[in-house]
Amino acid sequence: AQTVTQSQPEMSVQEAETVTLSCTYDTSESNYYLFWYKQPPSRQMILVIRQEAYKQQNATENRFSVNFQKAAKSFSLKISDSQLGDTAMYFCAFKEETSGSRLTFGEGTQLTVNP
Amino acid sequence: GAVVSQHPSWVICKSGTSVKIECRSLDFQATTMFWYRQFPKQSLMLMATSNEGSKATYEQGVEKDKFLINHASLTLSTLTVTSAHPEDSSFYICSARQVYGYTFGSGTRLTVV
Protein backbone atom coordinates (compact mmCIF):
# COMPACT_ATOMS: atom_id res chain seq x y z
CA ALA A 1 0.00 0.00 0.00
CA GLN A 2 1.11 3.51 -0.68
CA THR A 3 1.95 5.70 2.27
CA VAL A 4 2.69 9.37 2.65
CA THR A 5 4.54 10.63 5.72
CA GLN A 6 4.80 14.17 6.99
CA SER A 7 7.07 14.10 10.00
CA GLN A 8 6.44 17.67 11.17
CA PRO A 9 3.03 18.01 12.86
CA GLU A 10 3.60 21.72 13.52
CA MET A 11 5.93 24.40 12.25
CA SER A 12 6.20 28.14 12.64
CA VAL A 13 8.02 30.82 10.71
CA GLN A 14 8.42 34.56 10.89
CA GLU A 15 6.79 36.67 8.25
CA ALA A 16 9.04 37.19 5.18
CA GLU A 17 11.23 34.22 6.13
CA THR A 18 11.54 30.90 4.29
CA VAL A 19 10.23 27.57 5.55
CA THR A 20 10.45 24.03 4.23
CA LEU A 21 7.88 21.33 4.89
CA SER A 22 8.95 17.73 4.46
CA CYS A 23 7.14 14.80 2.88
CA THR A 24 8.22 11.28 2.08
CA TYR A 25 6.26 8.58 0.33
CA ASP A 26 6.48 4.93 -0.46
CA THR A 27 5.59 3.32 -3.77
CA SER A 28 6.83 0.69 -6.15
CA GLU A 29 5.45 2.52 -9.16
CA SER A 30 7.53 4.65 -11.52
CA ASN A 31 4.74 6.89 -12.79
CA TYR A 32 2.83 8.97 -10.28
CA TYR A 33 1.86 12.47 -9.24
CA LEU A 34 2.58 14.43 -6.10
CA PHE A 35 0.64 17.37 -4.71
CA TRP A 36 0.75 19.87 -1.92
CA TYR A 37 -2.62 21.11 -0.71
CA LYS A 38 -3.26 23.94 1.72
CA GLN A 39 -6.20 23.97 4.14
CA PRO A 40 -6.63 27.36 5.86
CA PRO A 41 -8.98 27.89 8.82
CA SER A 42 -11.89 28.07 6.36
CA ARG A 43 -11.12 24.36 5.71
CA GLN A 44 -11.29 24.82 1.94
CA MET A 45 -8.69 22.59 0.30
CA ILE A 46 -6.55 24.59 -2.11
CA LEU A 47 -4.00 23.14 -4.53
CA VAL A 48 -0.60 24.72 -3.94
CA ILE A 49 1.62 22.85 -6.36
CA ARG A 50 1.76 19.68 -8.45
CA GLN A 51 4.65 17.52 -9.67
CA GLU A 52 4.72 14.70 -12.18
CA ALA A 53 7.22 12.00 -11.29
CA TYR A 54 8.55 11.70 -14.83
CA LYS A 55 9.60 15.36 -14.81
CA GLN A 56 13.03 15.96 -13.35
CA GLN A 57 12.55 19.69 -13.07
CA ASN A 58 11.14 20.83 -9.75
CA ALA A 59 7.76 22.55 -9.95
CA THR A 60 7.50 26.20 -8.97
CA GLU A 61 4.48 28.42 -8.39
CA ASN A 62 5.43 31.95 -7.39
CA ARG A 63 6.67 31.76 -3.77
CA PHE A 64 6.13 28.00 -3.60
CA SER A 65 8.61 25.47 -4.90
CA VAL A 66 9.32 21.81 -4.35
CA ASN A 67 12.44 19.73 -3.97
CA PHE A 68 11.55 16.44 -5.60
CA GLN A 69 14.05 13.67 -4.96
CA LYS A 70 12.66 10.61 -6.74
CA ALA A 71 15.31 8.15 -5.61
CA ALA A 72 14.87 9.20 -2.00
CA LYS A 73 11.08 9.36 -2.40
CA SER A 74 11.07 12.81 -0.94
CA PHE A 75 8.88 15.78 -1.91
CA SER A 76 9.45 18.86 0.25
CA LEU A 77 7.69 22.20 -0.11
CA LYS A 78 9.56 25.47 0.25
CA ILE A 79 7.65 28.63 0.97
CA SER A 80 9.62 31.80 0.39
CA ASP A 81 8.77 35.24 1.76
CA SER A 82 6.18 33.74 4.08
CA GLN A 83 2.98 35.73 4.48
CA LEU A 84 0.38 35.73 7.24
CA GLY A 85 -2.09 34.24 4.78
CA ASP A 86 0.12 31.18 4.42
CA THR A 87 -0.97 30.07 7.89
CA ALA A 88 -2.76 26.78 7.24
CA MET A 89 -2.58 23.02 7.43
CA TYR A 90 -0.50 21.68 4.55
CA PHE A 91 -1.10 18.21 3.18
CA CYS A 92 1.21 16.27 0.92
CA ALA A 93 -0.67 13.91 -1.40
CA PHE A 94 0.23 11.13 -3.78
CA LYS A 95 -1.53 9.57 -6.73
CA GLU A 96 -0.32 6.55 -8.64
CA GLU A 97 -0.88 6.42 -12.35
CA THR A 98 -1.93 2.79 -12.38
CA SER A 99 -4.19 2.49 -9.35
CA GLY A 100 -7.06 4.60 -10.52
CA SER A 101 -7.49 8.12 -9.41
CA ARG A 102 -7.51 8.11 -5.63
CA LEU A 103 -5.32 10.46 -3.62
CA THR A 104 -3.37 9.33 -0.59
CA PHE A 105 -2.79 12.11 1.95
CA GLY A 106 -0.14 12.60 4.57
CA GLU A 107 -1.01 13.48 8.14
CA GLY A 108 -0.55 17.18 7.57
CA THR A 109 1.70 19.95 8.90
CA GLN A 110 0.18 22.92 10.68
CA LEU A 111 2.14 25.98 9.61
CA THR A 112 1.85 29.23 11.54
CA VAL A 113 3.32 32.42 10.14
CA ASN A 114 4.08 34.90 12.89
CA PRO A 115 4.10 38.67 12.38
CA GLY B 1 -11.21 27.70 -12.82
CA ALA B 2 -13.09 24.56 -11.96
CA VAL B 3 -15.46 24.87 -9.03
CA VAL B 4 -17.08 22.25 -6.89
CA SER B 5 -20.05 23.48 -4.89
CA GLN B 6 -20.91 21.62 -1.72
CA HIS B 7 -24.09 22.16 0.29
CA PRO B 8 -24.96 22.61 3.02
CA SER B 9 -21.88 24.12 4.62
CA TRP B 10 -23.15 23.10 8.01
CA VAL B 11 -26.08 21.14 9.36
CA ILE B 12 -27.39 20.14 12.76
CA CYS B 13 -29.71 17.17 12.93
CA LYS B 14 -31.34 15.03 15.56
CA SER B 15 -30.11 11.55 16.27
CA GLY B 16 -31.90 9.00 14.13
CA THR B 17 -32.66 11.29 11.23
CA SER B 18 -31.00 11.34 7.81
CA VAL B 19 -28.99 14.12 6.22
CA LYS B 20 -28.14 14.63 2.56
CA ILE B 21 -25.04 16.46 1.39
CA GLU B 22 -24.76 17.59 -2.23
CA CYS B 23 -21.65 18.08 -4.30
CA ARG B 24 -21.92 19.72 -7.72
CA SER B 25 -19.31 20.42 -10.35
CA LEU B 26 -20.29 23.82 -11.72
CA ASP B 27 -18.31 24.20 -14.91
CA PHE B 28 -17.07 20.75 -15.79
CA GLN B 29 -18.26 17.19 -15.90
CA ALA B 30 -17.08 14.96 -13.09
CA THR B 31 -17.28 11.27 -13.87
CA THR B 32 -15.57 10.50 -10.59
CA MET B 33 -16.09 12.15 -7.24
CA PHE B 34 -14.66 11.33 -3.85
CA TRP B 35 -16.09 11.66 -0.38
CA TYR B 36 -13.83 12.27 2.60
CA ARG B 37 -14.32 12.57 6.32
CA GLN B 38 -12.05 14.75 8.41
CA PHE B 39 -11.74 14.92 12.18
CA PRO B 40 -10.31 18.03 13.84
CA LYS B 41 -6.60 18.51 13.19
CA GLN B 42 -6.41 15.27 11.25
CA SER B 43 -5.97 14.32 7.65
CA LEU B 44 -8.67 13.51 5.14
CA MET B 45 -9.94 9.96 5.28
CA LEU B 46 -11.36 8.62 2.02
CA MET B 47 -14.79 7.13 2.56
CA ALA B 48 -15.84 6.21 -0.95
CA THR B 49 -15.32 6.79 -4.65
CA SER B 50 -18.41 7.77 -6.59
CA ASN B 51 -18.67 6.99 -10.30
CA GLU B 52 -21.39 8.41 -12.48
CA GLY B 53 -23.98 5.83 -13.39
CA SER B 54 -22.58 3.05 -11.24
CA LYS B 55 -22.34 1.97 -7.64
CA ALA B 56 -19.91 3.69 -5.35
CA THR B 57 -16.79 1.95 -4.15
CA TYR B 58 -16.47 2.11 -0.38
CA GLU B 59 -13.28 1.98 1.62
CA GLN B 60 -12.77 -0.78 4.14
CA GLY B 61 -14.62 -0.13 7.35
CA VAL B 62 -17.11 2.35 5.88
CA GLU B 63 -20.71 1.24 6.26
CA LYS B 64 -22.29 1.47 2.84
CA ASP B 65 -25.80 1.23 4.28
CA LYS B 66 -25.17 4.17 6.57
CA PHE B 67 -23.38 6.38 4.07
CA LEU B 68 -25.41 6.22 0.86
CA ILE B 69 -23.76 7.70 -2.19
CA ASN B 70 -25.54 8.51 -5.43
CA HIS B 71 -23.88 9.87 -8.56
CA ALA B 72 -26.79 10.10 -10.95
CA SER B 73 -25.38 12.74 -13.26
CA LEU B 74 -22.03 14.04 -14.46
CA THR B 75 -22.36 17.10 -12.26
CA LEU B 76 -23.95 15.85 -9.04
CA SER B 77 -22.99 13.41 -6.34
CA THR B 78 -24.80 13.10 -3.03
CA LEU B 79 -23.89 11.60 0.32
CA THR B 80 -26.74 10.67 2.63
CA VAL B 81 -25.96 9.88 6.23
CA THR B 82 -28.80 7.62 7.32
CA SER B 83 -29.99 7.22 10.90
CA ALA B 84 -27.31 9.64 12.04
CA HIS B 85 -25.81 9.31 15.51
CA PRO B 86 -23.53 11.64 17.45
CA GLU B 87 -20.46 9.64 16.42
CA ASP B 88 -21.23 10.58 12.80
CA SER B 89 -20.58 14.21 13.66
CA SER B 90 -17.65 15.29 11.54
CA PHE B 91 -16.50 17.41 8.61
CA TYR B 92 -17.31 15.87 5.23
CA ILE B 93 -15.58 16.98 2.03
CA CYS B 94 -16.20 16.05 -1.57
CA SER B 95 -13.71 16.20 -4.41
CA ALA B 96 -13.89 15.84 -8.17
CA ARG B 97 -11.15 14.58 -10.42
CA GLN B 98 -10.00 16.75 -13.29
CA VAL B 99 -7.39 16.49 -15.96
CA TYR B 100 -4.66 18.20 -13.95
CA GLY B 101 -5.68 17.41 -10.43
CA TYR B 102 -8.54 17.48 -8.00
CA THR B 103 -10.96 20.20 -6.95
CA PHE B 104 -12.52 20.14 -3.51
CA GLY B 105 -15.83 21.33 -2.19
CA SER B 106 -15.87 23.69 0.77
CA GLY B 107 -16.97 20.95 3.14
CA THR B 108 -19.97 20.26 5.36
CA ARG B 109 -19.84 20.32 9.12
CA LEU B 110 -22.35 17.79 10.43
CA THR B 111 -23.41 17.89 14.06
CA VAL B 112 -25.75 15.19 15.33
CA VAL B 113 -27.46 16.00 18.61
Tab-separated table of C-alpha atoms in Angstrom:
chain	number	residue	atom	x	y	z
A	1	ALA	CA	0.000	0.000	0.000
A	2	GLN	CA	1.113	3.508	-0.680
A	3	THR	CA	1.946	5.697	2.271
A	4	VAL	CA	2.692	9.375	2.651
A	5	THR	CA	4.536	10.630	5.719
A	6	GLN	CA	4.796	14.165	6.990
A	7	SER	CA	7.068	14.101	10.001
A	8	GLN	CA	6.444	17.666	11.169
A	9	PRO	CA	3.029	18.010	12.859
A	10	GLU	CA	3.596	21.715	13.517
A	11	MET	CA	5.929	24.402	12.252
A	12	SER	CA	6.204	28.137	12.645
A	13	VAL	CA	8.020	30.822	10.708
A	14	GLN	CA	8.420	34.559	10.888
A	15	GLU	CA	6.789	36.670	8.250
A	16	ALA	CA	9.037	37.187	5.181
A	17	GLU	CA	11.225	34.219	6.128
A	18	THR	CA	11.536	30.900	4.291
A	19	VAL	CA	10.234	27.575	5.553
A	20	THR	CA	10.449	24.033	4.231
A	21	LEU	CA	7.877	21.331	4.894
A	22	SER	CA	8.947	17.732	4.457
A	23	CYS	CA	7.136	14.798	2.883
A	24	THR	CA	8.216	11.278	2.079
A	25	TYR	CA	6.256	8.577	0.335
A	26	ASP	CA	6.479	4.931	-0.459
A	27	THR	CA	5.591	3.318	-3.771
A	28	SER	CA	6.830	0.693	-6.152
A	29	GLU	CA	5.453	2.520	-9.162
A	30	SER	CA	7.530	4.652	-11.518
A	31	ASN	CA	4.740	6.888	-12.790
A	32	TYR	CA	2.833	8.966	-10.277
A	33	TYR	CA	1.862	12.471	-9.243
A	34	LEU	CA	2.581	14.433	-6.101
A	35	PHE	CA	0.643	17.366	-4.713
A	36	TRP	CA	0.749	19.871	-1.916
A	37	TYR	CA	-2.616	21.109	-0.705
A	38	LYS	CA	-3.256	23.939	1.724
A	39	GLN	CA	-6.200	23.968	4.143
A	40	PRO	CA	-6.630	27.362	5.857
A	41	PRO	CA	-8.979	27.893	8.815
A	42	SER	CA	-11.893	28.068	6.361
A	43	ARG	CA	-11.117	24.361	5.706
A	44	GLN	CA	-11.290	24.817	1.936
A	45	MET	CA	-8.693	22.589	0.303
A	46	ILE	CA	-6.547	24.585	-2.108
A	47	LEU	CA	-4.003	23.139	-4.528
A	48	VAL	CA	-0.599	24.719	-3.944
A	49	ILE	CA	1.622	22.854	-6.362
A	50	ARG	CA	1.762	19.682	-8.453
A	51	GLN	CA	4.646	17.516	-9.666
A	52	GLU	CA	4.717	14.700	-12.181
A	53	ALA	CA	7.223	12.000	-11.289
A	54	TYR	CA	8.546	11.703	-14.833
A	55	LYS	CA	9.597	15.360	-14.811
A	56	GLN	CA	13.035	15.958	-13.355
A	57	GLN	CA	12.549	19.691	-13.071
A	58	ASN	CA	11.143	20.827	-9.748
A	59	ALA	CA	7.764	22.547	-9.946
A	60	THR	CA	7.498	26.205	-8.966
A	61	GLU	CA	4.479	28.422	-8.387
A	62	ASN	CA	5.429	31.948	-7.390
A	63	ARG	CA	6.668	31.759	-3.771
A	64	PHE	CA	6.128	28.005	-3.598
A	65	SER	CA	8.606	25.472	-4.905
A	66	VAL	CA	9.323	21.809	-4.353
A	67	ASN	CA	12.439	19.731	-3.970
A	68	PHE	CA	11.551	16.440	-5.605
A	69	GLN	CA	14.052	13.666	-4.961
A	70	LYS	CA	12.664	10.610	-6.736
A	71	ALA	CA	15.311	8.150	-5.609
A	72	ALA	CA	14.872	9.197	-1.996
A	73	LYS	CA	11.079	9.357	-2.402
A	74	SER	CA	11.068	12.815	-0.939
A	75	PHE	CA	8.879	15.780	-1.906
A	76	SER	CA	9.451	18.859	0.250
A	77	LEU	CA	7.690	22.196	-0.106
A	78	LYS	CA	9.563	25.467	0.249
A	79	ILE	CA	7.646	28.635	0.966
A	80	SER	CA	9.621	31.804	0.387
A	81	ASP	CA	8.774	35.243	1.756
A	82	SER	CA	6.177	33.741	4.082
A	83	GLN	CA	2.980	35.732	4.482
A	84	LEU	CA	0.384	35.725	7.243
A	85	GLY	CA	-2.085	34.243	4.778
A	86	ASP	CA	0.119	31.176	4.421
A	87	THR	CA	-0.973	30.071	7.888
A	88	ALA	CA	-2.761	26.781	7.236
A	89	MET	CA	-2.577	23.022	7.426
A	90	TYR	CA	-0.503	21.682	4.552
A	91	PHE	CA	-1.096	18.209	3.180
A	92	CYS	CA	1.212	16.271	0.925
A	93	ALA	CA	-0.674	13.909	-1.404
A	94	PHE	CA	0.231	11.126	-3.781
A	95	LYS	CA	-1.534	9.571	-6.730
A	96	GLU	CA	-0.315	6.553	-8.639
A	97	GLU	CA	-0.877	6.421	-12.352
A	98	THR	CA	-1.933	2.794	-12.375
A	99	SER	CA	-4.189	2.493	-9.346
A	100	GLY	CA	-7.065	4.595	-10.523
A	101	SER	CA	-7.487	8.115	-9.410
A	102	ARG	CA	-7.505	8.114	-5.630
A	103	LEU	CA	-5.318	10.464	-3.617
A	104	THR	CA	-3.366	9.331	-0.591
A	105	PHE	CA	-2.792	12.107	1.947
A	106	GLY	CA	-0.141	12.596	4.568
A	107	GLU	CA	-1.012	13.481	8.136
A	108	GLY	CA	-0.548	17.177	7.566
A	109	THR	CA	1.705	19.946	8.899
A	110	GLN	CA	0.178	22.916	10.679
A	111	LEU	CA	2.142	25.981	9.606
A	112	THR	CA	1.852	29.226	11.543
A	113	VAL	CA	3.319	32.422	10.139
A	114	ASN	CA	4.085	34.896	12.893
A	115	PRO	CA	4.105	38.665	12.381
B	1	GLY	CA	-11.213	27.701	-12.824
B	2	ALA	CA	-13.090	24.556	-11.962
B	3	VAL	CA	-15.456	24.873	-9.035
B	4	VAL	CA	-17.085	22.253	-6.887
B	5	SER	CA	-20.049	23.477	-4.894
B	6	GLN	CA	-20.910	21.625	-1.715
B	7	HIS	CA	-24.085	22.157	0.286
B	8	PRO	CA	-24.961	22.611	3.018
B	9	SER	CA	-21.885	24.121	4.617
B	10	TRP	CA	-23.149	23.096	8.014
B	11	VAL	CA	-26.081	21.141	9.356
B	12	ILE	CA	-27.391	20.138	12.757
B	13	CYS	CA	-29.711	17.175	12.932
B	14	LYS	CA	-31.338	15.035	15.561
B	15	SER	CA	-30.107	11.553	16.272
B	16	GLY	CA	-31.904	9.000	14.133
B	17	THR	CA	-32.657	11.292	11.226
B	18	SER	CA	-30.997	11.341	7.806
B	19	VAL	CA	-28.990	14.117	6.225
B	20	LYS	CA	-28.142	14.626	2.557
B	21	ILE	CA	-25.039	16.461	1.392
B	22	GLU	CA	-24.755	17.585	-2.227
B	23	CYS	CA	-21.646	18.084	-4.300
B	24	ARG	CA	-21.919	19.722	-7.722
B	25	SER	CA	-19.310	20.419	-10.349
B	26	LEU	CA	-20.292	23.816	-11.719
B	27	ASP	CA	-18.310	24.198	-14.912
B	28	PHE	CA	-17.068	20.752	-15.786
B	29	GLN	CA	-18.256	17.185	-15.900
B	30	ALA	CA	-17.082	14.965	-13.095
B	31	THR	CA	-17.278	11.273	-13.874
B	32	THR	CA	-15.569	10.499	-10.586
B	33	MET	CA	-16.088	12.151	-7.242
B	34	PHE	CA	-14.657	11.325	-3.849
B	35	TRP	CA	-16.086	11.661	-0.380
B	36	TYR	CA	-13.835	12.269	2.601
B	37	ARG	CA	-14.317	12.573	6.323
B	38	GLN	CA	-12.053	14.751	8.414
B	39	PHE	CA	-11.744	14.916	12.181
B	40	PRO	CA	-10.310	18.032	13.843
B	41	LYS	CA	-6.598	18.515	13.192
B	42	GLN	CA	-6.411	15.275	11.255
B	43	SER	CA	-5.972	14.317	7.652
B	44	LEU	CA	-8.672	13.509	5.141
B	45	MET	CA	-9.943	9.961	5.275
B	46	LEU	CA	-11.358	8.623	2.022
B	47	MET	CA	-14.791	7.126	2.564
B	48	ALA	CA	-15.842	6.213	-0.952
B	49	THR	CA	-15.321	6.793	-4.646
B	50	SER	CA	-18.408	7.769	-6.589
B	51	ASN	CA	-18.665	6.987	-10.300
B	52	GLU	CA	-21.389	8.414	-12.485
B	53	GLY	CA	-23.978	5.827	-13.389
B	54	SER	CA	-22.579	3.050	-11.243
B	55	LYS	CA	-22.342	1.974	-7.641
B	56	ALA	CA	-19.914	3.694	-5.353
B	57	THR	CA	-16.787	1.948	-4.149
B	58	TYR	CA	-16.469	2.105	-0.383
B	59	GLU	CA	-13.281	1.977	1.624
B	60	GLN	CA	-12.767	-0.776	4.136
B	61	GLY	CA	-14.617	-0.126	7.352
B	62	VAL	CA	-17.108	2.351	5.878
B	63	GLU	CA	-20.712	1.235	6.256
B	64	LYS	CA	-22.292	1.472	2.843
B	65	ASP	CA	-25.796	1.227	4.281
B	66	LYS	CA	-25.169	4.167	6.568
B	67	PHE	CA	-23.384	6.380	4.067
B	68	LEU	CA	-25.409	6.223	0.862
B	69	ILE	CA	-23.762	7.704	-2.188
B	70	ASN	CA	-25.540	8.509	-5.429
B	71	HIS	CA	-23.876	9.868	-8.562
B	72	ALA	CA	-26.793	10.100	-10.950
B	73	SER	CA	-25.380	12.738	-13.265
B	74	LEU	CA	-22.035	14.037	-14.461
B	75	THR	CA	-22.357	17.100	-12.258
B	76	LEU	CA	-23.946	15.847	-9.044
B	77	SER	CA	-22.991	13.410	-6.337
B	78	THR	CA	-24.805	13.105	-3.028
B	79	LEU	CA	-23.894	11.599	0.316
B	80	THR	CA	-26.743	10.670	2.628
B	81	VAL	CA	-25.958	9.883	6.234
B	82	THR	CA	-28.795	7.622	7.318
B	83	SER	CA	-29.987	7.223	10.897
B	84	ALA	CA	-27.313	9.635	12.042
B	85	HIS	CA	-25.806	9.310	15.506
B	86	PRO	CA	-23.531	11.642	17.452
B	87	GLU	CA	-20.461	9.641	16.419
B	88	ASP	CA	-21.230	10.584	12.798
B	89	SER	CA	-20.578	14.215	13.656
B	90	SER	CA	-17.647	15.289	11.537
B	91	PHE	CA	-16.499	17.412	8.611
B	92	TYR	CA	-17.314	15.874	5.232
B	93	ILE	CA	-15.578	16.980	2.027
B	94	CYS	CA	-16.201	16.045	-1.572
B	95	SER	CA	-13.715	16.203	-4.409
B	96	ALA	CA	-13.894	15.844	-8.168
B	97	ARG	CA	-11.148	14.583	-10.423
B	98	GLN	CA	-10.005	16.754	-13.289
B	99	VAL	CA	-7.386	16.494	-15.961
B	100	TYR	CA	-4.662	18.202	-13.953
B	101	GLY	CA	-5.684	17.409	-10.430
B	102	TYR	CA	-8.541	17.482	-8.000
B	103	THR	CA	-10.960	20.196	-6.954
B	104	PHE	CA	-12.516	20.136	-3.514
B	105	GLY	CA	-15.830	21.327	-2.189
B	106	SER	CA	-15.872	23.690	0.773
B	107	GLY	CA	-16.971	20.949	3.135
B	108	THR	CA	-19.970	20.261	5.355
B	109	ARG	CA	-19.838	20.317	9.119
B	110	LEU	CA	-22.346	17.794	10.427
B	111	THR	CA	-23.407	17.886	14.059
B	112	VAL	CA	-25.749	15.191	15.325
B	113	VAL	CA	-27.465	15.996	18.614
